[in-house]
Amino acid sequence: MRYKLFIQTLLIALIPILGISQEKNTLTLSLKDAQQFAIENNLNIENARLDIDAARKKVWETTAIGLPQVNGTLDYQYIPGTIPAFEMMDPSTGDMSSIPLGVKNSTTYTITASQLIFSGEYIVGLQASKTYLQISKLSHEKQELELKANVLNSYFSILILENNLEIITTSIKNLESLVHETKQLSEQGFLESTDADQLTINLNTLSNAKNTIERQIEVSYKLFKILLGSDLDTDLILSEDLDAIYASIIDRSVNPEFDLNNNIDFRMVDNQVRISELSFKREKTKYLPTVSAFYNYQDKTNKASFDFTINHIIGAQVSVPIFSSFQRNSTVQQAKIGYKKSQNDRKLLENSLTAQVEQLRYNYTNALEKYQVTTENTELSKKVFDHTTIKYKAGMVSSMDLTQSNNTYLQAETDKTNALLELLQSKIELEKILNEL
């Protein structure tokens, strides 16, 4: 009995602990927190950081080519059977002695140290590896910029969906009340039954739209979690509302000047031009000689009486290209053409970005004006709908008039939402190209 009582007491004590362990993690994120969380946890950004680490290792790999290299070898040999020998007379005694021409077991060990003294390809290759490192860093910066923009879009897209859900839910409640009142009035003979049917049709349409938005919100949250790099089981709570997001984005001033050197795409293309230039230089260095030096030490653990192994050897090697049937010239010309093409690509991008900035400024101005108009239209249509509702209850307008007024109001809300989405997206694209996100 005591044992059973102990087990029961233990289980009761563990219930709160087990309950806590089964609770989902909850993340409450402001927009800034969401961007920072994504930068720290998004797997694509993690891969970009790993690319930078790999590029650093590549720089050292290339650097090490021009540093001293030391290698060692061991060579063991065994001679089966009888080892040949030759007879030799000792001049001092006149006696003949047998001298073997080898040993049965022998190990030869060699240590070789080499040093590259001059190589044009090495010098250019080292510069190229450092440029590739810079490209990896720029790629990481570009992915962070894209990630920030995507988090922004996803964050306020969810808020817009939730705002739409709130509007439709409110409309459904109001319409349910009207349907109930209309049915009562129709039963008393004050209204036609078709009025209630017409309102019910509209109510069913709104209910279906509500279900659609709820599913969209659920999917959007899952996609947002993937973007953030969080666990799919995590509960997300967005702590900022649409008004705060709107104010934080719209109130940020935009630099009226466009500095190409701040644009991430231009800097990446500029580094590609640098790579093409280094490739051109590398091909030209193939006309230059390559100079290296070495030191070699060799010895054996067991030597024959007559052994001609030279222990120390110091030398140098010079490789001079003489004639390649114009193969080298062909590769140089190809690299030169590639370099010229990369310069043209940079110029094309420069012109394209300049025009794109102007277009994005126009898009933002147009979107801002459109949002202001749709906001005013929404307020007016809401007033019209409220006034029509009062007149409907007083029997002054039909249910068709009320339905049309409600649809006009909902369409105005939709237009306003779309305009807000367009406005925020145009501002994000403008800030992204200016690298001010």
GROMACS .gro file of C-alpha atoms in nm:
model
  437
    1MET     CA    1   0.000   0.000   0.000
    2ARG     CA    2   0.278   0.240   0.083
    3TYR     CA    3   0.443   0.162  -0.250
    4LYS     CA    4   0.122   0.236  -0.445
    5LEU     CA    5   0.072   0.557  -0.251
    6PHE     CA    6   0.427   0.666  -0.336
    7ILE     CA    7   0.371   0.600  -0.710
    8GLN     CA    8   0.045   0.796  -0.710
    9THR     CA    9   0.207   1.088  -0.530
   10LEU     CA   10   0.496   1.085  -0.778
   11LEU     CA   11   0.263   1.086  -1.080
   12ILE     CA   12   0.062   1.374  -0.936
   13ALA     CA   13   0.385   1.570  -0.883
   14LEU     CA   14   0.496   1.503  -1.241
   15ILE     CA   15   0.173   1.616  -1.405
   16PRO     CA   16   0.269   1.990  -1.413
   17ILE     CA   17   0.616   1.903  -1.543
   18LEU     CA   18   0.477   1.680  -1.818
   19GLY     CA   19   0.228   1.947  -1.910
   20ILE     CA   20   0.500   2.207  -1.945
   21SER     CA   21   0.711   1.979  -2.164
   22GLN     CA   22   0.424   1.934  -2.408
   23GLU     CA   23   0.359   2.304  -2.446
   24LYS     CA   24   0.455   2.458  -2.779
   25ASN     CA   25   0.719   2.725  -2.803
   26THR     CA   26   0.578   3.073  -2.854
   27LEU     CA   27   0.753   3.352  -3.041
   28THR     CA   28   0.627   3.706  -3.004
   29LEU     CA   29   0.796   3.910  -3.274
   30SER     CA   30   0.796   4.271  -3.376
   31LEU     CA   31   0.895   4.339  -3.735
   32LYS     CA   32   1.254   4.418  -3.636
   33ASP     CA   33   1.270   4.109  -3.415
   34ALA     CA   34   1.140   3.894  -3.701
   35GLN     CA   35   1.410   4.023  -3.936
   36GLN     CA   36   1.683   3.961  -3.679
   37PHE     CA   37   1.549   3.615  -3.597
   38ALA     CA   38   1.548   3.525  -3.967
   39ILE     CA   39   1.905   3.645  -4.015
   40GLU     CA   40   2.018   3.426  -3.727
   41ASN     CA   41   1.817   3.115  -3.814
   42ASN     CA   42   1.738   3.111  -4.188
   43LEU     CA   43   1.919   2.817  -4.348
   44ASN     CA   44   1.999   3.000  -4.673
   45ILE     CA   45   2.177   3.270  -4.473
   46GLU     CA   46   2.360   2.999  -4.280
   47ASN     CA   47   2.479   2.850  -4.610
   48ALA     CA   48   2.594   3.195  -4.724
   49ARG     CA   49   2.801   3.226  -4.404
   50LEU     CA   50   2.950   2.883  -4.473
   51ASP     CA   51   3.038   2.998  -4.826
   52ILE     CA   52   3.236   3.285  -4.674
   53ASP     CA   53   3.423   3.042  -4.448
   54ALA     CA   54   3.497   2.818  -4.747
   55ALA     CA   55   3.624   3.119  -4.946
   56ARG     CA   56   3.858   3.211  -4.658
   57LYS     CA   57   3.996   2.857  -4.661
   58LYS     CA   58   4.042   2.886  -5.037
   59VAL     CA   59   4.246   3.204  -4.991
   60TRP     CA   60   4.477   3.022  -4.752
   61GLU     CA   61   4.497   2.723  -4.986
   62THR     CA   62   4.611   2.951  -5.267
   63THR     CA   63   4.850   3.139  -5.038
   64ALA     CA   64   5.011   2.814  -4.923
   65ILE     CA   65   5.115   2.732  -5.280
   66GLY     CA   66   5.380   3.004  -5.258
   67LEU     CA   67   5.502   2.898  -4.912
   68PRO     CA   68   5.768   2.631  -4.837
   69GLN     CA   69   5.656   2.276  -4.907
   70VAL     CA   70   5.817   1.981  -4.726
   71ASN     CA   71   5.758   1.618  -4.819
   72GLY     CA   72   5.907   1.297  -4.692
   73THR     CA   73   5.920   0.945  -4.839
   74LEU     CA   74   6.019   0.601  -4.712
   75ASP     CA   75   6.125   0.326  -4.952
   76TYR     CA   76   6.181  -0.023  -4.814
   77GLN     CA   77   6.337  -0.297  -5.026
   78TYR     CA   78   6.424  -0.662  -4.969
   79ILE     CA   79   6.652  -0.865  -5.195
   80PRO     CA   80   6.568  -1.239  -5.190
   81GLY     CA   81   6.837  -1.505  -5.249
   82THR     CA   82   7.211  -1.452  -5.253
   83ILE     CA   83   7.343  -1.102  -5.294
   84PRO     CA   84   7.609  -1.074  -5.567
   85ALA     CA   85   7.959  -0.986  -5.453
   86PHE     CA   86   8.299  -0.929  -5.608
   87GLU     CA   87   8.646  -1.026  -5.495
   88MET     CA   88   8.893  -0.753  -5.409
   89MET     CA   89   9.255  -0.776  -5.297
   90ASP     CA   90   9.369  -0.581  -4.996
   91PRO     CA   91   9.681  -0.391  -5.118
   92SER     CA   92   9.838  -0.391  -4.773
   93THR     CA   93   9.813  -0.765  -4.706
   94GLY     CA   94   9.759  -0.914  -5.049
   95ASP     CA   95   9.457  -1.104  -4.918
   96MET     CA   96   9.139  -1.140  -5.126
   97SER     CA   97   8.809  -1.034  -4.966
   98SER     CA   98   8.450  -1.067  -5.083
   99ILE     CA   99   8.251  -0.741  -5.094
  100PRO     CA  100   7.870  -0.764  -5.140
  101LEU     CA  101   7.708  -0.535  -5.394
  102GLY     CA  102   7.405  -0.473  -5.174
  103VAL     CA  103   7.220  -0.553  -4.853
  104LYS     CA  104   6.918  -0.780  -4.808
  105ASN     CA  105   6.711  -0.525  -4.615
  106SER     CA  106   6.733  -0.154  -4.673
  107THR     CA  107   6.512   0.150  -4.612
  108THR     CA  108   6.572   0.471  -4.800
  109TYR     CA  109   6.430   0.788  -4.651
  110THR     CA  110   6.410   1.119  -4.833
  111ILE     CA  111   6.310   1.468  -4.723
  112THR     CA  112   6.247   1.730  -4.991
  113ALA     CA  113   6.185   2.098  -4.929
  114SER     CA  114   6.073   2.324  -5.214
  115GLN     CA  115   6.000   2.693  -5.245
  116LEU     CA  116   5.828   2.878  -5.525
  117ILE     CA  117   6.036   3.186  -5.601
  118PHE     CA  118   5.844   3.346  -5.885
  119SER     CA  119   5.522   3.261  -6.067
  120GLY     CA  120   5.299   3.514  -6.236
  121GLU     CA  121   5.005   3.274  -6.227
  122TYR     CA  122   5.046   3.236  -5.851
  123ILE     CA  123   5.045   3.612  -5.790
  124VAL     CA  124   4.731   3.664  -5.998
  125GLY     CA  125   4.566   3.353  -5.852
  126LEU     CA  126   4.618   3.487  -5.501
  127GLN     CA  127   4.449   3.816  -5.600
  128ALA     CA  128   4.161   3.622  -5.758
  129SER     CA  129   4.104   3.413  -5.446
  130LYS     CA  130   4.072   3.729  -5.236
  131THR     CA  131   3.825   3.870  -5.490
  132TYR     CA  132   3.620   3.550  -5.470
  133LEU     CA  133   3.611   3.597  -5.093
  134GLN     CA  134   3.473   3.947  -5.145
  135ILE     CA  135   3.209   3.807  -5.383
  136SER     CA  136   3.106   3.555  -5.117
  137LYS     CA  137   3.066   3.836  -4.866
  138LEU     CA  138   2.859   4.038  -5.114
  139SER     CA  139   2.643   3.734  -5.186
  140HIS     CA  140   2.581   3.699  -4.812
  141GLU     CA  141   2.492   4.068  -4.790
  142LYS     CA  142   2.253   4.037  -5.087
  143GLN     CA  143   2.079   3.735  -4.935
  144GLU     CA  144   2.037   3.921  -4.605
  145LEU     CA  145   1.886   4.216  -4.793
  146GLU     CA  146   1.648   3.985  -4.979
  147LEU     CA  147   1.559   3.809  -4.656
  148LYS     CA  148   1.475   4.136  -4.481
  149ALA     CA  149   1.247   4.233  -4.770
  150ASN     CA  150   1.078   3.892  -4.770
  151VAL     CA  151   1.022   3.908  -4.394
  152LEU     CA  152   0.869   4.252  -4.437
  153ASN     CA  153   0.635   4.130  -4.712
  154SER     CA  154   0.535   3.818  -4.521
  155TYR     CA  155   0.482   4.005  -4.194
  156PHE     CA  156   0.245   4.269  -4.325
  157SER     CA  157   0.079   4.023  -4.567
  158ILE     CA  158  -0.030   3.820  -4.265
  159LEU     CA  159  -0.146   4.138  -4.091
  160ILE     CA  160  -0.347   4.235  -4.398
  161LEU     CA  161  -0.510   3.892  -4.411
  162GLU     CA  162  -0.596   3.915  -4.043
  163ASN     CA  163  -0.734   4.264  -4.099
  164ASN     CA  164  -0.949   4.135  -4.386
  165LEU     CA  165  -1.069   3.852  -4.164
  166GLU     CA  166  -1.168   4.101  -3.896
  167ILE     CA  167  -1.362   4.314  -4.149
  168ILE     CA  168  -1.547   4.015  -4.292
  169THR     CA  169  -1.619   3.876  -3.945
  170THR     CA  170  -1.772   4.209  -3.843
  171SER     CA  171  -1.974   4.223  -4.165
  172ILE     CA  172  -2.098   3.868  -4.105
  173LYS     CA  173  -2.214   3.953  -3.753
  174ASN     CA  174  -2.396   4.262  -3.878
  175LEU     CA  175  -2.551   4.069  -4.164
  176GLU     CA  176  -2.658   3.784  -3.936
  177SER     CA  177  -2.841   4.038  -3.722
  178LEU     CA  178  -3.008   4.185  -4.031
  179VAL     CA  179  -3.110   3.843  -4.158
  180HIS     CA  180  -3.263   3.762  -3.821
  181GLU     CA  181  -3.454   4.091  -3.811
  182THR     CA  182  -3.564   4.053  -4.174
  183LYS     CA  183  -3.700   3.704  -4.114
  184GLN     CA  184  -3.899   3.827  -3.819
  185LEU     CA  185  -4.041   4.118  -4.020
  186SER     CA  186  -4.123   3.890  -4.313
  187GLU     CA  187  -4.304   3.650  -4.080
  188GLN     CA  188  -4.511   3.946  -3.956
  189GLY     CA  189  -4.582   4.048  -4.314
  190PHE     CA  190  -4.389   4.373  -4.314
  191LEU     CA  191  -4.124   4.251  -4.564
  192GLU     CA  192  -4.108   4.003  -4.846
  193SER     CA  193  -3.945   3.669  -4.772
  194THR     CA  194  -3.717   3.725  -5.071
  195ASP     CA  195  -3.548   4.006  -4.877
  196ALA     CA  196  -3.431   3.758  -4.617
  197ASP     CA  197  -3.327   3.515  -4.892
  198GLN     CA  198  -3.123   3.784  -5.067
  199LEU     CA  199  -2.944   3.876  -4.744
  200THR     CA  200  -2.885   3.506  -4.669
  201ILE     CA  201  -2.717   3.463  -5.010
  202ASN     CA  202  -2.487   3.750  -4.929
  203LEU     CA  203  -2.421   3.605  -4.583
  204ASN     CA  204  -2.326   3.266  -4.731
  205THR     CA  205  -2.087   3.436  -4.973
  206LEU     CA  206  -1.917   3.621  -4.688
  207SER     CA  207  -1.895   3.305  -4.478
  208ASN     CA  208  -1.723   3.124  -4.764
  209ALA     CA  209  -1.481   3.416  -4.806
  210LYS     CA  210  -1.406   3.403  -4.433
  211ASN     CA  211  -1.320   3.034  -4.451
  212THR     CA  212  -1.089   3.101  -4.746
  213ILE     CA  213  -0.905   3.377  -4.560
  214GLU     CA  214  -0.866   3.160  -4.251
  215ARG     CA  215  -0.698   2.892  -4.459
  216GLN     CA  216  -0.478   3.153  -4.626
  217ILE     CA  217  -0.368   3.279  -4.284
  218GLU     CA  218  -0.281   2.928  -4.170
  219VAL     CA  219  -0.069   2.863  -4.480
  220SER     CA  220   0.094   3.207  -4.457
  221TYR     CA  221   0.204   3.144  -4.100
  222LYS     CA  222   0.364   2.812  -4.199
  223LEU     CA  223   0.550   2.973  -4.489
  224PHE     CA  224   0.657   3.255  -4.258
  225LYS     CA  225   0.799   3.005  -4.009
  226ILE     CA  226   1.003   2.844  -4.287
  227LEU     CA  227   1.130   3.186  -4.390
  228LEU     CA  228   1.225   3.268  -4.031
  229GLY     CA  229   1.394   2.932  -3.980
  230SER     CA  230   1.178   2.850  -3.680
  231ASP     CA  231   1.020   2.518  -3.590
  232LEU     CA  232   0.687   2.458  -3.765
  233ASP     CA  233   0.529   2.372  -3.429
  234THR     CA  234   0.616   2.715  -3.289
  235ASP     CA  235   0.328   2.952  -3.219
  236LEU     CA  236   0.395   3.292  -3.376
  237ILE     CA  237   0.247   3.613  -3.237
  238LEU     CA  238   0.300   3.930  -3.442
  239SER     CA  239   0.322   4.214  -3.192
  240GLU     CA  240   0.285   4.503  -3.439
  241ASP     CA  241  -0.032   4.605  -3.620
  242LEU     CA  242  -0.083   4.744  -3.969
  243ASP     CA  243  -0.086   5.106  -3.852
  244ALA     CA  244   0.253   5.064  -3.683
  245ILE     CA  245   0.401   4.890  -3.989
  246TYR     CA  246   0.261   5.157  -4.218
  247ALA     CA  247   0.402   5.437  -4.004
  248SER     CA  248   0.745   5.275  -3.967
  249ILE     CA  249   0.785   5.222  -4.341
  250ILE     CA  250   0.618   5.529  -4.485
  251ASP     CA  251   0.778   5.773  -4.240
  252ARG     CA  252   1.127   5.661  -4.339
  253SER     CA  253   1.273   5.919  -4.574
  254VAL     CA  254   1.427   5.803  -4.902
  255ASN     CA  255   1.757   5.936  -5.026
  256PRO     CA  256   1.685   6.151  -5.333
  257GLU     CA  257   2.028   6.065  -5.474
  258PHE     CA  258   2.118   5.723  -5.612
  259ASP     CA  259   2.471   5.604  -5.533
  260LEU     CA  260   2.562   5.309  -5.755
  261ASN     CA  261   2.832   5.199  -5.514
  262ASN     CA  262   2.565   5.137  -5.249
  263ASN     CA  263   2.370   4.902  -5.473
  264ILE     CA  264   2.451   4.540  -5.397
  265ASP     CA  265   2.391   4.416  -5.754
  266PHE     CA  266   2.626   4.676  -5.898
  267ARG     CA  267   2.898   4.590  -5.647
  268MET     CA  268   2.864   4.221  -5.732
  269VAL     CA  269   2.893   4.289  -6.105
  270ASP     CA  270   3.187   4.521  -6.037
  271ASN     CA  271   3.365   4.232  -5.864
  272GLN     CA  272   3.286   4.007  -6.160
  273VAL     CA  273   3.463   4.263  -6.379
  274ARG     CA  274   3.759   4.239  -6.143
  275ILE     CA  275   3.758   3.860  -6.179
  276SER     CA  276   3.755   3.891  -6.559
  277GLU     CA  277   4.043   4.137  -6.541
  278LEU     CA  278   4.245   3.899  -6.324
  279SER     CA  279   4.167   3.612  -6.562
  280PHE     CA  280   4.305   3.825  -6.845
  281LYS     CA  281   4.620   3.900  -6.644
  282ARG     CA  282   4.660   3.533  -6.552
  283GLU     CA  283   4.663   3.429  -6.916
  284LYS     CA  284   4.927   3.694  -6.994
  285THR     CA  285   5.150   3.571  -6.710
  286LYS     CA  286   5.183   3.238  -6.891
  287TYR     CA  287   5.445   3.409  -7.107
  288LEU     CA  288   5.660   3.461  -6.795
  289PRO     CA  289   5.905   3.203  -6.654
  290THR     CA  290   5.842   3.011  -6.334
  291VAL     CA  291   6.129   2.985  -6.086
  292SER     CA  292   6.149   2.746  -5.790
  293ALA     CA  293   6.422   2.606  -5.562
  294PHE     CA  294   6.453   2.282  -5.372
  295TYR     CA  295   6.662   2.099  -5.115
  296ASN     CA  296   6.678   1.720  -5.105
  297TYR     CA  297   6.821   1.499  -4.830
  298GLN     CA  298   6.843   1.123  -4.879
  299ASP     CA  299   6.994   0.844  -4.676
  300LYS     CA  300   6.958   0.472  -4.601
  301THR     CA  301   6.924   0.279  -4.277
  302ASN     CA  302   7.143  -0.009  -4.401
  303LYS     CA  303   7.407   0.052  -4.665
  304ALA     CA  304   7.629  -0.173  -4.875
  305SER     CA  305   8.002  -0.133  -4.857
  306PHE     CA  306   7.996   0.054  -5.181
  307ASP     CA  307   7.709   0.306  -5.176
  308PHE     CA  308   7.688   0.606  -5.401
  309THR     CA  309   7.389   0.778  -5.240
  310ILE     CA  310   7.430   1.155  -5.233
  311ASN     CA  311   7.286   1.288  -4.907
  312HIS     CA  312   7.245   1.660  -4.982
  313ILE     CA  313   7.121   1.814  -5.306
  314ILE     CA  314   7.035   2.180  -5.357
  315GLY     CA  315   6.895   2.299  -5.686
  316ALA     CA  316   6.677   2.543  -5.874
  317GLN     CA  317   6.437   2.504  -6.161
  318VAL     CA  318   6.342   2.759  -6.422
  319SER     CA  319   6.060   2.685  -6.661
  320VAL     CA  320   6.052   2.917  -6.961
  321PRO     CA  321   5.766   2.906  -7.214
  322ILE     CA  322   5.911   2.930  -7.562
  323PHE     CA  323   5.661   2.838  -7.832
  324SER     CA  324   5.308   2.697  -7.813
  325SER     CA  325   5.191   2.738  -8.174
  326PHE     CA  326   5.003   3.054  -8.068
  327GLN     CA  327   4.790   2.861  -7.818
  328ARG     CA  328   4.880   3.102  -7.539
  329ASN     CA  329   4.797   3.399  -7.758
  330SER     CA  330   4.456   3.251  -7.832
  331THR     CA  331   4.373   3.206  -7.462
  332VAL     CA  332   4.492   3.561  -7.388
  333GLN     CA  333   4.265   3.702  -7.657
  334GLN     CA  334   3.967   3.502  -7.526
  335ALA     CA  335   4.028   3.634  -7.175
  336LYS     CA  336   4.055   3.986  -7.315
  337ILE     CA  337   3.719   3.947  -7.488
  338GLY     CA  338   3.565   3.814  -7.166
  339TYR     CA  339   3.701   4.115  -6.978
  340LYS     CA  340   3.554   4.355  -7.234
  341LYS     CA  341   3.214   4.181  -7.216
  342SER     CA  342   3.210   4.210  -6.837
  343GLN     CA  343   3.276   4.584  -6.867
  344ASN     CA  344   2.984   4.614  -7.109
  345ASP     CA  345   2.761   4.418  -6.869
  346ARG     CA  346   2.855   4.656  -6.589
  347LYS     CA  347   2.767   4.958  -6.805
  348LEU     CA  348   2.435   4.801  -6.904
  349LEU     CA  349   2.352   4.733  -6.539
  350GLU     CA  350   2.448   5.089  -6.446
  351ASN     CA  351   2.203   5.232  -6.701
  352SER     CA  352   1.935   4.979  -6.606
  353LEU     CA  353   1.961   5.054  -6.234
  354THR     CA  354   1.945   5.428  -6.292
  355ALA     CA  355   1.625   5.390  -6.493
  356GLN     CA  356   1.485   5.137  -6.246
  357VAL     CA  357   1.533   5.374  -5.952
  358GLU     CA  358   1.336   5.644  -6.128
  359GLN     CA  359   1.060   5.398  -6.211
  360LEU     CA  360   1.044   5.278  -5.851
  361ARG     CA  361   1.019   5.636  -5.727
  362TYR     CA  362   0.724   5.692  -5.963
  363ASN     CA  363   0.566   5.364  -5.852
  364TYR     CA  364   0.593   5.466  -5.489
  365THR     CA  365   0.441   5.810  -5.553
  366ASN     CA  366   0.155   5.658  -5.753
  367ALA     CA  367   0.093   5.391  -5.488
  368LEU     CA  368   0.086   5.653  -5.213
  369GLU     CA  369  -0.172   5.861  -5.403
  370LYS     CA  370  -0.377   5.549  -5.479
  371TYR     CA  371  -0.381   5.446  -5.113
  372GLN     CA  372  -0.496   5.791  -5.007
  373VAL     CA  373  -0.782   5.779  -5.258
  374THR     CA  374  -0.891   5.426  -5.162
  375THR     CA  375  -0.881   5.521  -4.793
  376GLU     CA  376  -1.115   5.810  -4.855
  377ASN     CA  377  -1.341   5.590  -5.072
  378THR     CA  378  -1.357   5.329  -4.796
  379GLU     CA  379  -1.464   5.585  -4.539
  380LEU     CA  380  -1.732   5.721  -4.773
  381SER     CA  381  -1.863   5.377  -4.870
  382LYS     CA  382  -1.880   5.282  -4.502
  383LYS     CA  383  -2.094   5.589  -4.434
  384VAL     CA  384  -2.318   5.502  -4.727
  385PHE     CA  385  -2.357   5.145  -4.604
  386ASP     CA  386  -2.438   5.254  -4.249
  387HIS     CA  387  -2.694   5.505  -4.381
  388THR     CA  388  -2.846   5.242  -4.613
  389THR     CA  389  -2.873   4.999  -4.323
  390ILE     CA  390  -3.071   5.253  -4.123
  391LYS     CA  391  -3.298   5.320  -4.421
  392TYR     CA  392  -3.344   4.945  -4.476
  393LYS     CA  393  -3.454   4.893  -4.118
  394ALA     CA  394  -3.699   5.178  -4.169
  395GLY     CA  395  -3.832   5.010  -4.484
  396MET     CA  396  -3.715   5.288  -4.712
  397VAL     CA  397  -3.484   5.074  -4.933
  398SER     CA  398  -3.490   4.714  -5.051
  399SER     CA  399  -3.258   4.430  -4.956
  400MET     CA  400  -3.102   4.458  -5.301
  401ASP     CA  401  -3.006   4.817  -5.224
  402LEU     CA  402  -2.859   4.706  -4.894
  403THR     CA  403  -2.669   4.418  -5.053
  404GLN     CA  404  -2.531   4.644  -5.321
  405SER     CA  405  -2.425   4.898  -5.062
  406ASN     CA  406  -2.256   4.628  -4.855
  407ASN     CA  407  -2.076   4.488  -5.159
  408THR     CA  408  -1.958   4.839  -5.250
  409TYR     CA  409  -1.820   4.885  -4.902
  410LEU     CA  410  -1.643   4.547  -4.903
  411GLN     CA  411  -1.499   4.618  -5.247
  412ALA     CA  412  -1.371   4.952  -5.119
  413GLU     CA  413  -1.206   4.772  -4.828
  414THR     CA  414  -1.049   4.526  -5.074
  415ASP     CA  415  -0.924   4.811  -5.293
  416LYS     CA  416  -0.780   4.983  -4.988
  417THR     CA  417  -0.605   4.663  -4.878
  418ASN     CA  418  -0.460   4.604  -5.224
  419ALA     CA  419  -0.346   4.966  -5.241
  420LEU     CA  420  -0.179   4.934  -4.900
  421LEU     CA  421  -0.004   4.617  -5.012
  422GLU     CA  422   0.110   4.785  -5.332
  423LEU     CA  423   0.230   5.090  -5.138
  424LEU     CA  424   0.435   4.890  -4.889
  425GLN     CA  425   0.584   4.668  -5.159
  426SER     CA  426   0.681   4.965  -5.375
  427LYS     CA  427   0.851   5.130  -5.076
  428ILE     CA  428   1.039   4.809  -4.996
  429GLU     CA  429   1.159   4.770  -5.356
  430LEU     CA  430   1.274   5.131  -5.361
  431GLU     CA  431   1.463   5.096  -5.032
  432LYS     CA  432   1.613   4.766  -5.145
  433ILE     CA  433   1.763   4.907  -5.464
  434LEU     CA  434   1.902   5.201  -5.263
  435ASN     CA  435   2.033   4.954  -5.001
  436GLU     CA  436   1.846   5.143  -4.728
  437LEU     CA  437   1.625   4.858  -4.611
   0.00000   0.00000   0.00000
